[in-house]
Amino acid sequence: MAHERIEIDLPLAKTYELLSNPVDFPKFLERIDKVERINSQTFEYKTEIGDEEEYHWTTNIIDNLRNTRFAWITINGNLNQTGTIRFTPLDNGERTRVEFSLDYRTFFGEPEEELASFIEDSPAQLAKDLKKFKELAEGGTFKEAPLEPKEETEEVTA
């Protein structure tokens, strides 16, 4: 399990707004290629690990307490991911502490070498990813950040 904490120089409500939409996760979570919204609570994640083996999983939001906590669990797919983001106001709400927990597991048996490495490297990767989020958010460029840096982005409208 990866658990990292970072302080963001943005108000609590703004930080929560930026981190409470999984569709935006690929902007800063380097190892997530794409997240699509299925409905208000359900999201489909996709990524490639190792020799271009595609992993996909569907999550449901299980906790969405505005400006306090955001959490999700996997309901199906070939990779199990759970996550929790906690938000704590600092300096009378002018800054925000973000605690991000992310856990990956297989649904069955021991993972193959590349997936095992992906899981093992999660703590270091999450630290790197949160620094990227901080840079984008504080720089005011989070909304404009590309969703899929690895390939061309297709715009989908609902």
Backbone as numpy.savetxt, mean C-alpha at the origin, in Angstrom:
# Nx Ny Nz CAx CAy CAz Cx Cy Cz
6.46 -9.96 8.79 5.63 -8.78 8.79 6.50 -7.54 8.79
6.09 -6.57 8.00 6.78 -5.28 7.95 5.97 -4.27 8.75
6.65 -3.53 9.60 5.99 -2.48 10.38 6.93 -1.28 10.40
6.47 -0.17 9.85 7.29 1.04 9.81 6.48 2.23 10.28
7.18 3.21 10.78 6.57 4.44 11.28 7.30 5.62 10.63
6.53 6.63 10.23 7.13 7.82 9.63 6.28 9.03 10.00
6.92 10.18 10.10 6.20 11.42 10.38 6.11 12.24 9.11
4.90 12.70 8.82 4.61 13.43 7.60 4.28 14.88 7.97
4.88 15.81 7.28 4.64 17.23 7.54 3.41 17.72 6.79
2.29 17.05 7.05 1.00 17.42 6.49 -0.06 17.20 7.57
-1.16 17.94 7.50 -2.23 17.73 8.48 -2.79 16.32 8.42
-3.34 15.87 9.52 -3.89 14.53 9.65 -4.90 14.22 8.54
-5.87 15.08 8.32 -6.93 14.81 7.33 -6.35 14.63 5.93
-5.36 15.43 5.58 -4.75 15.33 4.25 -3.96 14.02 4.12
-3.21 13.66 5.13 -2.44 12.42 5.11 -3.37 11.22 5.00
-4.44 11.23 5.78 -5.43 10.14 5.70 -6.02 10.06 4.29
-6.38 11.19 3.73 -6.96 11.22 2.38 -6.02 10.56 1.36
-4.73 10.85 1.45 -3.76 10.32 0.50 -3.52 8.82 0.67
-3.66 8.31 1.89 -3.33 6.91 2.17 -4.53 5.98 2.27
-5.73 6.48 2.12 -6.90 5.62 2.33 -7.55 5.15 1.04
-6.84 5.23 -0.07 -7.35 4.72 -1.34 -6.33 3.75 -1.91
-6.58 2.44 -1.81 -5.60 1.46 -2.30 -5.23 1.61 -3.78
-6.09 2.20 -4.59 -5.77 2.41 -6.01 -4.49 3.25 -6.14
-4.22 4.10 -5.16 -3.02 4.94 -5.19 -1.78 4.26 -4.63
-1.90 3.07 -4.06 -0.74 2.40 -3.47 0.43 2.22 -4.44
0.19 1.90 -5.72 1.33 1.73 -6.63 2.16 3.01 -6.84
1.65 4.16 -6.44 2.42 5.40 -6.56 3.64 5.39 -5.64
3.53 4.66 -4.53 4.66 4.64 -3.59 5.07 3.24 -3.15
4.20 2.25 -3.26 4.57 0.87 -2.94 5.19 0.25 -4.20
6.49 0.29 -4.26 7.24 -0.07 -5.47 6.92 -1.47 -5.99
6.61 -2.39 -5.11 6.42 -3.78 -5.54 4.97 -4.13 -5.84
4.10 -3.15 -5.86 2.71 -3.36 -6.27 2.56 -2.71 -7.64
2.22 -3.51 -8.66 2.12 -2.98 -10.02 0.81 -2.26 -10.29
-0.28 -2.80 -9.76 -1.59 -2.23 -10.09 -2.61 -2.61 -9.03
-3.51 -1.67 -8.72 -4.64 -1.93 -7.84 -5.88 -1.35 -8.53
-6.87 -2.21 -8.69 -8.13 -1.78 -9.31 -9.25 -1.86 -8.29
-10.11 -0.86 -8.30 -11.28 -0.84 -7.43 -12.37 -1.72 -8.03
-12.87 -2.67 -7.24 -13.98 -3.52 -7.66 -15.30 -2.89 -7.20
-15.33 -2.49 -5.94 -16.44 -1.72 -5.37 -15.88 -0.90 -4.21
-16.72 -0.29 -3.41 -16.22 0.61 -2.36 -15.37 -0.08 -1.30
-15.50 -1.39 -1.16 -14.75 -2.12 -0.13 -13.75 -3.12 -0.69
-13.77 -3.39 -1.98 -13.02 -4.49 -2.56 -12.07 -4.00 -3.64
-10.82 -4.51 -3.58 -9.78 -4.08 -4.51 -9.00 -5.28 -5.01
-8.62 -5.26 -6.28 -7.82 -6.32 -6.91 -6.39 -5.81 -7.09
-5.42 -6.52 -6.52 -4.00 -6.17 -6.60 -3.30 -7.09 -7.60
-2.29 -6.54 -8.27 -1.49 -7.35 -9.19 -0.03 -6.92 -9.09
0.85 -7.93 -9.19 2.28 -7.65 -9.24 3.00 -8.85 -9.85
4.22 -8.63 -10.30 5.06 -9.71 -10.79 6.22 -9.88 -9.82
6.55 -11.13 -9.55 7.66 -11.43 -8.64 8.58 -12.40 -9.36
9.85 -12.09 -9.34 10.83 -13.00 -9.94 10.74 -13.04 -11.45
10.74 -14.25 -11.98 10.74 -14.45 -13.43 9.38 -14.18 -14.04
8.88 -13.00 -13.78 7.62 -12.53 -14.34 6.43 -13.40 -13.96
6.49 -14.03 -12.78 5.32 -14.77 -12.31 4.33 -13.76 -11.73
3.11 -13.77 -12.27 2.12 -12.81 -11.83 1.40 -13.29 -10.58
1.29 -12.39 -9.63 0.52 -12.65 -8.42 -0.64 -11.67 -8.40
-1.78 -12.15 -7.97 -2.95 -11.29 -7.87 -3.74 -11.72 -6.65
-4.37 -10.75 -6.01 -5.17 -11.05 -4.84 -6.24 -9.97 -4.70
-7.31 -10.34 -4.06 -8.42 -9.43 -3.83 -8.52 -9.16 -2.34
-8.66 -7.89 -1.99 -8.78 -7.52 -0.58 -10.11 -6.84 -0.31
-10.51 -6.92 0.94 -11.65 -6.17 1.43 -11.18 -5.24 2.54
-11.69 -4.04 2.53 -11.42 -3.11 3.62 -12.21 -3.61 4.82
-11.52 -3.79 5.93 -12.19 -4.30 7.14 -12.30 -3.25 8.23
-11.58 -2.15 8.07 -11.60 -1.10 9.08 -11.27 0.22 8.39
-12.18 1.16 8.47 -11.94 2.46 7.87 -12.50 3.52 8.82
-11.74 3.79 9.85 -12.11 4.77 10.86 -11.42 6.08 10.49
-12.17 6.98 9.91 -11.64 8.22 9.33 -10.62 8.91 10.24
-9.48 9.25 9.64 -8.39 9.97 10.31 -7.77 9.20 11.48
-8.08 7.90 11.58 -7.55 7.10 12.69 -6.89 5.82 12.20
-7.62 5.02 11.41 -7.10 3.70 11.03 -7.75 3.25 9.72
-6.95 2.53 8.93 -7.41 1.97 7.66 -6.80 0.58 7.55
-7.61 -0.46 7.32 -7.07 -1.82 7.29 -7.79 -2.67 6.25
-7.07 -3.71 5.75 -7.63 -4.59 4.74 -7.08 -6.01 4.92
-7.83 -6.98 4.37 -7.41 -8.38 4.37 -7.66 -8.97 2.99
-6.92 -10.00 2.67 -7.10 -10.71 1.41 -8.27 -11.68 1.55
-9.11 -11.70 0.52 -10.24 -12.64 0.53 -10.05 -13.76 -0.49
-9.19 -13.54 -1.51 -8.83 -14.63 -2.43 -7.65 -14.20 -3.28
-7.06 -15.17 -3.99 -5.91 -14.89 -4.84 -4.79 -15.85 -4.56
-3.62 -15.59 -5.18 -2.49 -16.49 -4.98 -1.40 -15.89 -4.08
-1.75 -14.79 -3.41 -0.86 -14.20 -2.40 -1.75 -13.58 -1.34
-1.41 -13.78 -0.09 -2.20 -13.27 1.02 -1.52 -12.02 1.57
-2.23 -10.91 1.54 -1.70 -9.64 2.04 -2.69 -9.05 3.05
-2.19 -8.63 4.18 -2.99 -7.86 5.12 -2.25 -6.58 5.42
-3.00 -5.53 5.70 -2.36 -4.26 5.98 -3.17 -3.42 6.94
-2.47 -2.61 7.70 -3.09 -1.65 8.61 -2.28 -0.37 8.57
-2.98 0.74 8.46 -2.34 2.05 8.54 -3.01 2.80 9.68
-2.20 3.26 10.64 -2.71 4.04 11.77 -2.19 5.47 11.64
-3.06 6.40 12.01 -2.74 7.82 11.88 -2.82 8.47 13.25
-1.77 9.20 13.63 -1.74 9.90 14.91 -1.40 11.35 14.65
-2.26 12.28 15.15 -1.95 13.71 14.94 -0.77 14.14 15.80
0.05 15.01 15.23 1.19 15.61 15.93 1.07 17.13 15.80
1.61 17.85 16.76 1.62 19.32 16.70 0.24 19.88 16.40
-0.74 19.49 17.24 -2.13 19.96 17.09 -2.72 19.65 15.73
-2.34 18.51 15.15 -2.91 18.07 13.89 -2.23 18.63 12.66
-1.18 19.42 12.83 -0.48 20.01 11.68 0.44 19.00 11.00
0.88 17.99 11.75 1.73 16.91 11.23 1.07 15.59 11.61
1.53 14.51 10.98 0.90 13.21 11.22 1.95 12.11 11.33
1.80 11.26 12.34 2.60 10.04 12.41 1.80 8.94 11.73
2.45 8.23 10.82 1.83 7.13 10.10 2.55 5.85 10.54
1.77 4.87 10.99 2.30 3.55 11.30 1.68 2.60 10.29
2.52 1.97 9.49 2.07 1.14 8.38 2.55 -0.28 8.63
1.63 -1.22 8.72 1.96 -2.64 8.87 1.50 -3.37 7.62
2.36 -4.20 7.09 2.06 -4.93 5.87 2.61 -6.34 6.01
1.75 -7.32 5.75 2.16 -8.71 5.91 1.79 -9.49 4.66
2.73 -10.27 4.17 2.49 -11.16 3.03 2.71 -12.59 3.48
1.84 -13.48 3.00 1.98 -14.91 3.28 1.44 -15.68 2.09
1.83 -16.92 2.01 1.22 -17.78 1.00 -0.02 -18.42 1.62
-0.92 -18.84 0.77 -2.11 -19.51 1.26 -1.85 -20.97 1.58
-0.76 -21.51 1.01 -0.50 -22.93 1.21 1.00 -23.18 1.11
1.53 -23.93 2.06 2.92 -24.37 2.01 3.96 -23.28 2.09
5.19 -23.71 1.92 6.33 -22.81 1.94 6.45 -22.11 0.59
6.78 -20.81 0.59 6.92 -20.10 -0.68 8.18 -20.52 -1.43
8.12 -20.42 -2.77 9.30 -20.66 -3.58 10.32 -19.55 -3.30
11.55 -19.75 -3.76 12.65 -18.87 -3.40 12.38 -17.39 -3.69
11.89 -17.05 -4.87 11.68 -15.64 -5.22 10.58 -15.01 -4.37
9.52 -15.76 -4.12 8.45 -15.24 -3.27 8.93 -15.14 -1.82
9.70 -16.11 -1.37 10.26 -16.05 -0.01 11.13 -14.82 0.16
11.93 -14.50 -0.85 12.77 -13.31 -0.82 11.92 -12.04 -0.80
10.86 -12.02 -1.59 9.92 -10.89 -1.63 9.36 -10.64 -0.23
8.93 -11.71 0.43 8.35 -11.60 1.77 9.41 -11.17 2.78
10.58 -11.79 2.71 11.67 -11.49 3.65 12.14 -10.04 3.53
12.13 -9.50 2.32 12.60 -8.14 2.08 11.54 -7.07 2.38
10.35 -7.49 2.79 9.25 -6.54 3.00 9.55 -5.41 3.99
10.19 -5.68 5.14 10.45 -4.56 6.06 11.33 -3.46 5.45
12.41 -3.84 4.81 13.30 -2.84 4.19 12.58 -2.12 3.06
11.79 -2.86 2.29 11.07 -2.25 1.17 10.01 -1.27 1.68
9.31 -1.62 2.75 8.29 -0.72 3.29 8.92 0.58 3.78
10.07 0.50 4.42 10.75 1.72 4.88 11.06 2.62 3.68
11.58 2.04 2.62 11.88 2.78 1.40 10.60 3.38 0.80
9.54 2.58 0.75 8.28 3.03 0.17 7.67 4.19 0.95
7.74 4.15 2.27 7.18 5.24 3.07 7.98 6.53 2.89
9.28 6.41 2.69 10.08 7.61 2.40 9.63 8.22 1.07
9.32 7.37 0.09 8.82 7.86 -1.19 7.47 8.54 -1.00
6.58 7.92 -0.20 5.28 8.55 0.07 5.48 9.93 0.69
6.35 10.01 1.68 6.61 11.28 2.37 7.07 12.35 1.36
7.99 11.96 0.49 8.52 12.89 -0.51 7.41 13.38 -1.45
6.59 12.46 -1.95 5.50 12.82 -2.85 4.44 13.67 -2.15
4.06 13.25 -0.94 3.00 13.95 -0.21 3.43 15.35 0.20
4.60 15.46 0.81 5.06 16.77 1.27 5.42 17.68 0.11
5.82 17.09 -1.01 6.16 17.88 -2.19 4.95 18.31 -3.00
3.77 17.83 -2.60 2.55 18.19 -3.29 2.37 17.51 -4.64
3.13 16.44 -4.89 3.06 15.78 -6.20 2.41 14.40 -6.14
1.84 14.03 -4.99 1.26 12.68 -4.85 0.15 12.43 -5.86
-0.77 13.38 -6.00 -1.91 13.19 -6.91 -1.46 13.02 -8.36
-0.35 13.68 -8.74 0.13 13.62 -10.12 1.09 12.47 -10.37
1.53 11.80 -9.32 2.51 10.71 -9.48 1.93 9.62 -10.37
2.75 9.05 -11.25 2.24 7.98 -12.12 1.87 6.75 -11.31
0.82 6.07 -11.74 0.37 4.86 -11.05 1.20 3.65 -11.40
1.65 3.56 -12.65 2.36 2.36 -13.09 3.66 2.74 -13.79
4.74 2.96 -13.04 5.99 3.36 -13.67 6.62 2.28 -14.54
6.24 1.01 -14.37 6.88 -0.07 -15.11 6.34 -0.22 -16.53
5.12 0.28 -16.78 4.53 0.14 -18.10 3.61 1.32 -18.36
3.14 1.45 -19.56 2.26 2.55 -19.90 0.94 2.39 -19.14
0.41 3.53 -18.71 -0.82 3.55 -17.95 -2.02 3.74 -18.84
-3.02 2.91 -18.66 -4.29 3.10 -19.36 -5.25 3.74 -18.36
-5.91 4.81 -18.81 -6.84 5.47 -17.92 -8.19 4.77 -17.99
-8.73 4.48 -16.83 -10.04 3.83 -16.75 -10.96 4.77 -16.00
-12.12 5.02 -16.57 -13.09 5.89 -15.90 -14.27 5.05 -15.45
-14.82 5.44 -14.31 -15.95 4.69 -13.76 -17.25 5.34 -14.14
